[in-house]
XYZ file of C-alpha atoms in Angstrom:
316
model
C -41.687 -16.132 -104.272
C -44.351 -16.848 -102.190
C -47.058 -15.457 -104.190
C -46.026 -16.925 -106.772
C -46.028 -20.513 -105.981
C -49.589 -19.194 -104.191
C -51.200 -18.289 -107.796
C -49.723 -22.081 -109.314
C -50.827 -23.543 -106.274
C -54.511 -21.917 -106.724
C -53.916 -22.431 -110.789
C -53.658 -26.751 -109.764
C -56.715 -26.377 -107.888
C -58.804 -25.125 -110.351
C -57.521 -27.723 -113.350
C -58.348 -30.608 -110.392
C -61.911 -28.958 -110.516
C -62.363 -28.793 -114.179
C -61.035 -31.846 -114.409
C -63.794 -33.379 -112.542
C -66.077 -31.419 -114.408
C -64.651 -32.626 -117.841
C -63.821 -36.228 -117.098
C -59.969 -35.832 -117.639
C -58.162 -39.299 -118.394
C -56.981 -40.471 -114.497
C -53.297 -40.618 -115.240
C -53.442 -36.679 -115.793
C -55.678 -36.385 -112.301
C -53.216 -38.294 -110.809
C -50.189 -36.206 -111.997
C -52.305 -32.757 -111.078
C -52.783 -33.971 -107.668
C -49.399 -34.757 -106.954
C -48.186 -31.079 -108.365
C -50.494 -29.933 -106.111
C -49.276 -31.716 -103.177
C -45.774 -30.270 -104.367
C -46.816 -27.123 -103.858
C -48.356 -26.822 -101.125
C -45.706 -28.837 -99.091
C -42.917 -26.402 -101.030
C -45.518 -23.150 -100.017
C -46.001 -24.615 -96.333
C -42.103 -24.785 -96.102
C -41.646 -21.265 -97.618
C -44.497 -19.833 -94.923
C -42.244 -20.979 -92.841
C -38.936 -20.192 -93.542
C -40.819 -16.648 -94.137
C -42.383 -16.871 -90.764
C -38.497 -17.295 -89.107
C -37.199 -14.617 -91.640
C -39.825 -11.915 -90.104
C -39.210 -13.434 -86.571
C -35.834 -13.048 -86.720
C -35.860 -9.493 -88.151
C -38.315 -8.462 -85.297
C -35.663 -10.094 -82.591
C -33.219 -7.831 -84.605
C -35.240 -4.688 -84.072
C -35.698 -5.513 -80.689
C -32.441 -5.791 -79.813
C -31.301 -2.458 -81.540
C -33.966 -0.696 -79.402
C -32.584 -2.400 -76.101
C -29.235 -1.599 -77.037
C -30.105 2.360 -77.651
C -32.387 2.230 -74.173
C -29.341 0.535 -72.634
C -26.965 3.719 -74.126
C -29.979 5.966 -72.692
C -29.439 4.607 -69.085
C -25.965 4.690 -69.263
C -26.141 8.044 -69.757
C -29.360 8.507 -67.274
C -26.737 7.051 -64.517
C -23.615 9.199 -65.115
C -26.126 11.982 -64.596
C -26.814 10.472 -61.188
C -23.706 9.727 -60.282
C -22.190 13.392 -61.282
C -25.042 14.555 -59.307
C -25.677 15.564 -55.519
C -28.693 13.855 -54.260
C -28.260 14.543 -50.769
C -28.381 18.337 -51.474
C -30.927 20.899 -49.618
C -32.501 17.762 -47.852
C -34.908 18.879 -45.532
C -35.896 15.291 -44.401
C -34.950 12.021 -43.789
C -37.972 10.621 -45.623
C -36.435 12.638 -48.542
C -32.937 11.193 -48.341
C -34.783 7.549 -48.192
C -36.913 8.487 -51.269
C -33.614 9.409 -53.019
C -31.656 6.110 -51.853
C -34.692 3.790 -53.267
C -34.910 5.256 -56.510
C -31.071 5.087 -57.065
C -31.659 1.263 -55.838
C -33.949 0.892 -58.028
C -32.193 2.384 -61.446
C -29.213 0.243 -61.008
C -31.067 -2.506 -60.381
C -32.934 -1.901 -63.565
C -29.755 -1.214 -65.124
C -28.043 -4.563 -64.394
C -31.554 -6.560 -65.677
C -32.054 -4.523 -69.012
C -27.616 -5.652 -69.003
C -29.162 -9.259 -68.402
C -31.758 -9.489 -71.278
C -29.317 -7.871 -73.598
C -27.104 -10.804 -72.794
C -29.618 -13.126 -73.169
C -30.490 -12.172 -76.788
C -27.215 -11.942 -78.020
C -26.800 -15.573 -76.841
C -30.189 -16.340 -78.746
C -28.741 -14.521 -82.030
C -25.220 -15.531 -81.752
C -25.654 -17.302 -85.086
C -27.444 -14.419 -86.919
C -26.616 -11.310 -85.146
C -23.946 -9.171 -87.477
C -20.462 -9.129 -86.190
C -20.544 -5.406 -85.257
C -22.796 -6.292 -82.386
C -19.964 -7.889 -80.843
C -17.748 -5.099 -80.099
C -20.692 -2.711 -78.846
C -22.249 -5.243 -76.291
C -18.211 -5.438 -74.917
C -17.956 -1.862 -74.774
C -21.711 -1.820 -73.190
C -20.926 -4.014 -70.482
C -17.403 -2.341 -69.719
C -19.308 0.746 -69.228
C -22.481 -0.749 -67.444
C -19.990 -2.359 -64.653
C -18.013 0.842 -64.409
C -21.231 2.662 -63.554
C -22.668 -0.161 -61.305
C -19.048 0.423 -59.575
C -19.480 3.816 -58.936
C -23.246 3.147 -58.372
C -22.648 1.156 -55.480
C -20.043 3.564 -53.878
C -22.588 6.603 -53.916
C -25.059 4.104 -52.918
C -22.886 3.304 -49.590
C -22.202 6.644 -49.288
C -26.145 7.560 -49.221
C -27.187 4.543 -47.160
C -24.427 5.969 -44.718
C -25.700 8.650 -44.697
C -29.129 7.837 -43.901
C -28.300 5.894 -40.608
C -26.403 8.448 -39.368
C -29.486 11.039 -39.698
C -31.703 8.161 -38.575
C -29.092 8.171 -35.427
C -29.045 12.344 -35.037
C -32.774 11.838 -35.205
C -32.791 9.151 -31.990
C -30.235 10.851 -30.273
C -31.637 14.430 -30.639
C -34.932 13.241 -28.905
C -33.028 11.991 -25.929
C -30.780 15.317 -25.785
C -34.308 16.919 -25.589
C -35.535 14.089 -23.148
C -32.009 15.046 -20.394
C -32.444 18.902 -20.943
C -35.751 18.859 -20.260
C -35.674 16.423 -16.977
C -33.079 18.882 -15.825
C -34.484 22.054 -16.653
C -37.400 20.792 -14.478
C -35.365 19.788 -11.794
C -33.977 23.054 -10.726
C -34.741 23.846 -7.240
C -36.701 26.690 -5.055
C -35.928 28.131 -1.687
C -39.339 26.859 0.242
C -40.520 29.966 2.482
C -40.422 29.166 6.357
C -38.219 26.402 6.163
C -34.831 25.819 7.278
C -32.682 27.707 5.237
C -29.356 25.970 6.014
C -30.594 22.676 5.594
C -32.370 23.943 1.967
C -29.122 25.295 0.485
C -27.228 22.074 1.347
C -30.239 20.086 -0.400
C -29.987 22.531 -3.047
C -26.377 21.946 -3.910
C -26.754 18.734 -3.314
C -29.339 18.607 -6.128
C -26.895 21.415 -8.484
C -24.246 18.562 -8.195
C -26.271 15.640 -9.103
C -27.715 17.843 -12.494
C -24.004 18.498 -12.833
C -23.408 14.613 -12.980
C -25.794 13.978 -15.035
C -25.147 16.586 -18.231
C -21.224 15.527 -17.359
C -21.935 11.620 -17.871
C -24.265 12.554 -20.952
C -21.701 14.668 -22.571
C -20.260 12.222 -24.882
C -23.321 11.136 -26.372
C -24.712 14.589 -26.900
C -21.425 16.050 -28.514
C -21.584 12.920 -30.716
C -24.883 14.150 -31.566
C -23.581 17.590 -32.218
C -20.783 16.320 -34.778
C -22.856 13.923 -36.902
C -25.634 17.128 -37.091
C -22.831 19.087 -38.585
C -21.783 16.021 -41.042
C -25.175 15.931 -42.381
C -24.804 19.754 -42.994
C -21.571 19.647 -44.707
C -23.577 16.885 -47.011
C -26.391 18.974 -47.541
C -29.037 17.443 -45.409
C -30.552 20.965 -44.351
C -32.871 19.685 -42.069
C -30.800 19.193 -38.903
C -29.267 22.515 -39.268
C -31.557 23.892 -36.771
C -32.419 21.919 -34.867
C -28.436 21.055 -33.766
C -28.213 25.227 -33.372
C -30.862 25.142 -30.645
C -30.254 22.034 -29.223
C -26.613 23.184 -28.697
C -27.241 26.128 -27.354
C -30.116 24.549 -25.043
C -27.276 22.601 -23.390
C -25.003 25.407 -23.003
C -27.598 27.531 -21.681
C -28.262 24.619 -19.100
C -24.825 24.281 -17.932
C -24.179 27.593 -17.198
C -27.183 27.987 -15.403
C -25.785 24.820 -13.410
C -22.763 26.526 -12.778
C -23.907 30.179 -12.367
C -26.598 28.329 -9.332
C -23.725 26.106 -8.033
C -21.889 29.091 -7.716
C -24.252 31.742 -6.241
C -25.167 29.239 -3.602
C -22.035 27.822 -2.575
C -21.122 31.400 -2.352
C -24.376 31.968 -0.272
C -23.200 29.029 2.025
C -19.771 30.563 2.335
C -21.240 33.579 3.705
C -23.763 32.488 5.514
C -21.090 30.371 7.250
C -18.872 33.404 7.523
C -21.828 35.842 9.081
C -22.657 33.009 11.754
C -19.455 32.209 12.998
C -18.447 36.012 13.299
C -21.307 36.621 14.898
C -20.697 34.236 17.509
C -17.623 36.495 18.123
C -19.345 39.553 17.961
C -21.563 37.812 20.183
C -18.381 36.686 22.652
C -17.086 39.687 22.752
C -20.203 41.521 23.075
C -20.779 39.009 26.344
C -17.114 40.070 27.483
C -17.794 43.700 27.155
C -20.615 43.488 28.878
C -18.779 41.847 31.890
C -16.180 44.494 31.805
C -18.821 47.242 31.688
C -21.057 45.590 34.639
C -17.359 45.429 36.669
C -16.345 49.087 36.033
C -19.624 49.982 36.823
C -19.525 48.105 39.930
C -15.651 49.364 40.608
C -17.094 53.030 39.788
C -19.915 52.609 42.471
C -17.382 51.373 45.179
C -14.826 54.062 44.426
C -17.790 56.506 44.826
C -19.169 55.273 48.272
C -15.692 55.146 49.628
C -15.243 58.944 48.657
C -17.958 59.683 49.974
C -17.547 58.488 53.167
C -14.198 59.935 53.343
C -15.106 63.078 52.976
C -17.848 62.856 55.827
C -14.917 61.595 57.938
C -12.417 64.612 57.287
C -15.453 67.187 57.512
C -16.755 65.860 61.081
C -12.723 66.161 62.298
C -12.599 69.309 61.527
C -15.720 70.385 63.142
C -14.488 68.499 66.480
């Protein structure tokens, strides 16, 4: 239709040009001019309607493409929900990246739906009725998927917070254990043995107190490590096991050293006590020996004097 009108308009223009050349009557030229004006107006309306129609067709095609894209996004979203994104993570940065990707995807999904809803409102008088049912189903599916995505995002965020806290607690645990290990006392040569033993026992008790005071936080760190491992955060596994073994080693060493030095202290006290008793007994025994020796000397002299007197009497 547009081409036909275009041809007619061109023919009228050609006639007007010929009219000028052949000097046709003014009435005929006026009629031709009116006809050209009417044709130009109709042709303008036709072009405008063609542009609107083409725009509507483009919009319809774009709408269909967006619907198809949203369906693909829903399919990808379902796969994301069914996957285990936390599995075999070896660093918190990996989990952070997955959480960011997860959040970005569902934000884009919601944005895509909003664009479709906007186009649906624009096409309210032109869109086929079949799209109403399609959009209703898509909206329900997006709402369901976003709810699942939110729940999974919350779990990932909680895991991320737990991992961050675990890293802080593991650094703190290493600091506490290192401080205790470097504080183990040593015996000094040439010093007061009794004083050193007492000082060492006091230090071990203080270190044991430090260990006990921090036991709750350390236990929480271990529990977090095991929970993270269960969710697939393998980056904490070896470190958690090493810290547990190190803590147990320090605790056993403290208990062993305390028991050992306490036993040494008791043995030392017993030795000193029994040495004092032995010294006292030996002093008394020495006195008795001295007295016995003195008595024996006196008896010997007495017997000797008696023998001399008896012999003298016999001679007389």
